[in-house]
Amino acid sequence: MKAFLLILLFSQLVYGEDEFMTFSFINDSDEKRFYSLQKEVSCPLCEGSSIAGSNAPIASDIKNKIYTEILLGKSDEEILANLRNIFGEEVTYKPSFENNIFLWLLPLIFFLLIIFAARIFLKKNDQKV
């Protein structure tokens, strides 16, 4: 019975390990970068949530990757580019313009089409009168 209780207690300690993860930094600027990057990266598992507010295992893995790369001296752009290569463009809340140029220009195209259609419609109505 004592062995069973020890195993049960140990399993709870191992399970709760991720909940109390702490990251130690040499300087405050690296720590600020770490928490800032956490807010910029979305959790691939949780919809609409950043990894800062997620307890998913994949979010913990991404946090560890960001932490490691900050300690290696990589810039924020390098870290985000690496995460985009692994998880795709949707991992960041700020999509790049180059890969999504059509999506950025689509509202302008629709607006111009509406103006063009309205002009044609108004010209036809003027000719009938």
PDB file of C-alpha atoms in Angstrom:
ATOM      1  CA  MET A   1       0.000   0.000   0.000  1.00  0.00           C
ATOM      2  CA  LYS A   2       2.857   2.391   0.812  1.00  0.00           C
ATOM      3  CA  ALA A   3       4.496   1.634  -2.526  1.00  0.00           C
ATOM      4  CA  PHE A   4       1.245   2.427  -4.327  1.00  0.00           C
ATOM      5  CA  LEU A   5       0.925   5.777  -2.536  1.00  0.00           C
ATOM      6  CA  LEU A   6       4.544   6.660  -3.344  1.00  0.00           C
ATOM      7  CA  ILE A   7       3.989   5.858  -7.022  1.00  0.00           C
ATOM      8  CA  LEU A   8       0.796   7.906  -7.033  1.00  0.00           C
ATOM      9  CA  LEU A   9       2.556  10.851  -5.379  1.00  0.00           C
ATOM     10  CA  PHE A  10       5.508  10.646  -7.773  1.00  0.00           C
ATOM     11  CA  SER A  11       3.238  10.505 -10.824  1.00  0.00           C
ATOM     12  CA  GLN A  12       1.503  13.707  -9.695  1.00  0.00           C
ATOM     13  CA  LEU A  13       4.845  15.466  -9.294  1.00  0.00           C
ATOM     14  CA  VAL A  14       5.935  14.494 -12.791  1.00  0.00           C
ATOM     15  CA  TYR A  15       2.570  15.516 -14.270  1.00  0.00           C
ATOM     16  CA  GLY A  16       2.654  18.949 -12.635  1.00  0.00           C
ATOM     17  CA  GLU A  17       6.164  19.740 -13.866  1.00  0.00           C
ATOM     18  CA  ASP A  18       5.081  21.786 -16.905  1.00  0.00           C
ATOM     19  CA  GLU A  19       2.769  23.938 -14.849  1.00  0.00           C
ATOM     20  CA  PHE A  20       5.627  25.408 -12.822  1.00  0.00           C
ATOM     21  CA  MET A  21       8.182  25.938 -15.567  1.00  0.00           C
ATOM     22  CA  THR A  22      10.362  28.916 -14.870  1.00  0.00           C
ATOM     23  CA  PHE A  23      12.763  30.551 -17.236  1.00  0.00           C
ATOM     24  CA  SER A  24      15.794  32.366 -15.895  1.00  0.00           C
ATOM     25  CA  PHE A  25      17.585  35.011 -17.915  1.00  0.00           C
ATOM     26  CA  ILE A  26      20.879  36.822 -17.539  1.00  0.00           C
ATOM     27  CA  ASN A  27      19.392  40.246 -18.231  1.00  0.00           C
ATOM     28  CA  ASP A  28      15.988  41.907 -18.193  1.00  0.00           C
ATOM     29  CA  SER A  29      15.933  42.683 -21.911  1.00  0.00           C
ATOM     30  CA  ASP A  30      16.041  38.969 -22.814  1.00  0.00           C
ATOM     31  CA  GLU A  31      13.228  38.279 -20.364  1.00  0.00           C
ATOM     32  CA  LYS A  32      11.113  41.071 -21.884  1.00  0.00           C
ATOM     33  CA  ARG A  33      11.799  39.703 -25.368  1.00  0.00           C
ATOM     34  CA  PHE A  34      10.765  36.234 -24.250  1.00  0.00           C
ATOM     35  CA  TYR A  35       7.404  37.378 -22.875  1.00  0.00           C
ATOM     36  CA  SER A  36       6.834  39.668 -25.853  1.00  0.00           C
ATOM     37  CA  LEU A  37       7.471  36.830 -28.306  1.00  0.00           C
ATOM     38  CA  GLN A  38       5.100  34.583 -26.382  1.00  0.00           C
ATOM     39  CA  LYS A  39       2.307  37.077 -27.021  1.00  0.00           C
ATOM     40  CA  GLU A  40       3.139  37.286 -30.742  1.00  0.00           C
ATOM     41  CA  VAL A  41       3.027  33.530 -31.346  1.00  0.00           C
ATOM     42  CA  SER A  42      -0.307  31.755 -31.551  1.00  0.00           C
ATOM     43  CA  CYS A  43      -0.791  28.278 -30.171  1.00  0.00           C
ATOM     44  CA  PRO A  44      -1.176  25.753 -33.024  1.00  0.00           C
ATOM     45  CA  LEU A  45      -3.540  23.684 -30.900  1.00  0.00           C
ATOM     46  CA  CYS A  46      -5.698  26.391 -29.290  1.00  0.00           C
ATOM     47  CA  GLU A  47      -7.688  28.641 -31.597  1.00  0.00           C
ATOM     48  CA  GLY A  48      -7.274  32.343 -30.970  1.00  0.00           C
ATOM     49  CA  SER A  49      -4.882  31.953 -28.050  1.00  0.00           C
ATOM     50  CA  SER A  50      -1.245  32.855 -27.786  1.00  0.00           C
ATOM     51  CA  ILE A  51       1.259  30.464 -26.277  1.00  0.00           C
ATOM     52  CA  ALA A  52       1.516  32.813 -23.286  1.00  0.00           C
ATOM     53  CA  GLY A  53      -1.976  31.817 -22.172  1.00  0.00           C
ATOM     54  CA  SER A  54      -1.901  28.190 -23.254  1.00  0.00           C
ATOM     55  CA  ASN A  55      -1.118  25.121 -21.182  1.00  0.00           C
ATOM     56  CA  ALA A  56      -0.979  22.793 -24.184  1.00  0.00           C
ATOM     57  CA  PRO A  57       2.148  20.646 -24.491  1.00  0.00           C
ATOM     58  CA  ILE A  58       2.945  22.117 -27.928  1.00  0.00           C
ATOM     59  CA  ALA A  59       2.846  25.628 -26.399  1.00  0.00           C
ATOM     60  CA  SER A  60       5.370  24.515 -23.773  1.00  0.00           C
ATOM     61  CA  ASP A  61       7.606  23.137 -26.512  1.00  0.00           C
ATOM     62  CA  ILE A  62       7.440  26.428 -28.414  1.00  0.00           C
ATOM     63  CA  LYS A  63       8.210  28.381 -25.231  1.00  0.00           C
ATOM     64  CA  ASN A  64      11.265  26.180 -24.657  1.00  0.00           C
ATOM     65  CA  LYS A  65      12.373  26.720 -28.266  1.00  0.00           C
ATOM     66  CA  ILE A  66      12.017  30.508 -27.919  1.00  0.00           C
ATOM     67  CA  TYR A  67      13.905  30.413 -24.605  1.00  0.00           C
ATOM     68  CA  THR A  68      16.740  28.362 -26.115  1.00  0.00           C
ATOM     69  CA  GLU A  69      17.062  30.584 -29.155  1.00  0.00           C
ATOM     70  CA  ILE A  70      17.121  33.742 -27.034  1.00  0.00           C
ATOM     71  CA  LEU A  71      19.944  32.242 -24.980  1.00  0.00           C
ATOM     72  CA  LEU A  72      21.773  31.457 -28.236  1.00  0.00           C
ATOM     73  CA  GLY A  73      21.596  35.154 -29.111  1.00  0.00           C
ATOM     74  CA  LYS A  74      19.183  34.998 -32.026  1.00  0.00           C
ATOM     75  CA  SER A  75      17.128  38.055 -32.925  1.00  0.00           C
ATOM     76  CA  ASP A  76      13.336  38.211 -32.708  1.00  0.00           C
ATOM     77  CA  GLU A  77      13.059  38.105 -36.505  1.00  0.00           C
ATOM     78  CA  GLU A  78      15.214  34.958 -36.687  1.00  0.00           C
ATOM     79  CA  ILE A  79      13.150  33.255 -33.991  1.00  0.00           C
ATOM     80  CA  LEU A  80       9.841  34.128 -35.669  1.00  0.00           C
ATOM     81  CA  ALA A  81      11.172  33.070 -39.092  1.00  0.00           C
ATOM     82  CA  ASN A  82      12.238  29.729 -37.626  1.00  0.00           C
ATOM     83  CA  LEU A  83       8.796  29.215 -36.076  1.00  0.00           C
ATOM     84  CA  ARG A  84       7.122  30.131 -39.398  1.00  0.00           C
ATOM     85  CA  ASN A  85       9.274  27.524 -41.157  1.00  0.00           C
ATOM     86  CA  ILE A  86       8.214  24.862 -38.672  1.00  0.00           C
ATOM     87  CA  PHE A  87       4.527  25.686 -38.103  1.00  0.00           C
ATOM     88  CA  GLY A  88       3.600  27.811 -41.102  1.00  0.00           C
ATOM     89  CA  GLU A  89       2.661  31.443 -41.576  1.00  0.00           C
ATOM     90  CA  GLU A  90      -0.362  31.243 -39.273  1.00  0.00           C
ATOM     91  CA  VAL A  91       1.785  30.761 -36.164  1.00  0.00           C
ATOM     92  CA  THR A  92       2.294  34.520 -35.896  1.00  0.00           C
ATOM     93  CA  TYR A  93      -0.418  37.124 -35.540  1.00  0.00           C
ATOM     94  CA  LYS A  94       1.343  39.380 -38.060  1.00  0.00           C
ATOM     95  CA  PRO A  95       1.302  37.677 -41.474  1.00  0.00           C
ATOM     96  CA  SER A  96       3.901  38.747 -43.992  1.00  0.00           C
ATOM     97  CA  PHE A  97       2.870  40.842 -46.983  1.00  0.00           C
ATOM     98  CA  GLU A  98       4.860  38.888 -49.587  1.00  0.00           C
ATOM     99  CA  ASN A  99       3.081  35.550 -49.185  1.00  0.00           C
ATOM    100  CA  ASN A 100      -0.372  37.078 -48.766  1.00  0.00           C
ATOM    101  CA  ILE A 101      -0.366  39.880 -51.314  1.00  0.00           C
ATOM    102  CA  PHE A 102      -3.641  38.665 -52.843  1.00  0.00           C
ATOM    103  CA  LEU A 103      -5.382  38.734 -49.467  1.00  0.00           C
ATOM    104  CA  TRP A 104      -4.139  42.243 -48.769  1.00  0.00           C
ATOM    105  CA  LEU A 105      -5.260  43.526 -52.184  1.00  0.00           C
ATOM    106  CA  LEU A 106      -8.607  41.701 -52.327  1.00  0.00           C
ATOM    107  CA  PRO A 107     -10.618  44.427 -50.493  1.00  0.00           C
ATOM    108  CA  LEU A 108      -9.243  47.076 -52.859  1.00  0.00           C
ATOM    109  CA  ILE A 109     -10.141  44.954 -55.889  1.00  0.00           C
ATOM    110  CA  PHE A 110     -13.715  44.461 -54.614  1.00  0.00           C
ATOM    111  CA  PHE A 111     -14.062  48.176 -53.930  1.00  0.00           C
ATOM    112  CA  LEU A 112     -12.921  49.052 -57.458  1.00  0.00           C
ATOM    113  CA  LEU A 113     -15.288  46.465 -58.976  1.00  0.00           C
ATOM    114  CA  ILE A 114     -18.220  47.931 -57.038  1.00  0.00           C
ATOM    115  CA  ILE A 115     -17.388  51.458 -58.243  1.00  0.00           C
ATOM    116  CA  PHE A 116     -17.044  50.210 -61.825  1.00  0.00           C
ATOM    117  CA  ALA A 117     -20.377  48.346 -61.667  1.00  0.00           C
ATOM    118  CA  ALA A 118     -22.108  51.380 -60.134  1.00  0.00           C
ATOM    119  CA  ARG A 119     -20.840  53.653 -62.924  1.00  0.00           C
ATOM    120  CA  ILE A 120     -22.101  51.249 -65.597  1.00  0.00           C
ATOM    121  CA  PHE A 121     -25.467  50.956 -63.844  1.00  0.00           C
ATOM    122  CA  LEU A 122     -25.814  54.751 -63.515  1.00  0.00           C
ATOM    123  CA  LYS A 123     -24.857  55.327 -67.184  1.00  0.00           C
ATOM    124  CA  LYS A 124     -27.505  52.841 -68.340  1.00  0.00           C
ATOM    125  CA  ASN A 125     -30.142  54.567 -66.176  1.00  0.00           C
ATOM    126  CA  ASP A 126     -29.168  58.004 -67.588  1.00  0.00           C
ATOM    127  CA  GLN A 127     -29.529  56.733 -71.163  1.00  0.00           C
ATOM    128  CA  LYS A 128     -33.044  55.359 -70.492  1.00  0.00           C
ATOM    129  CA  VAL A 129     -34.302  58.690 -69.198  1.00  0.00           C
TER     130      VAL A 129
END
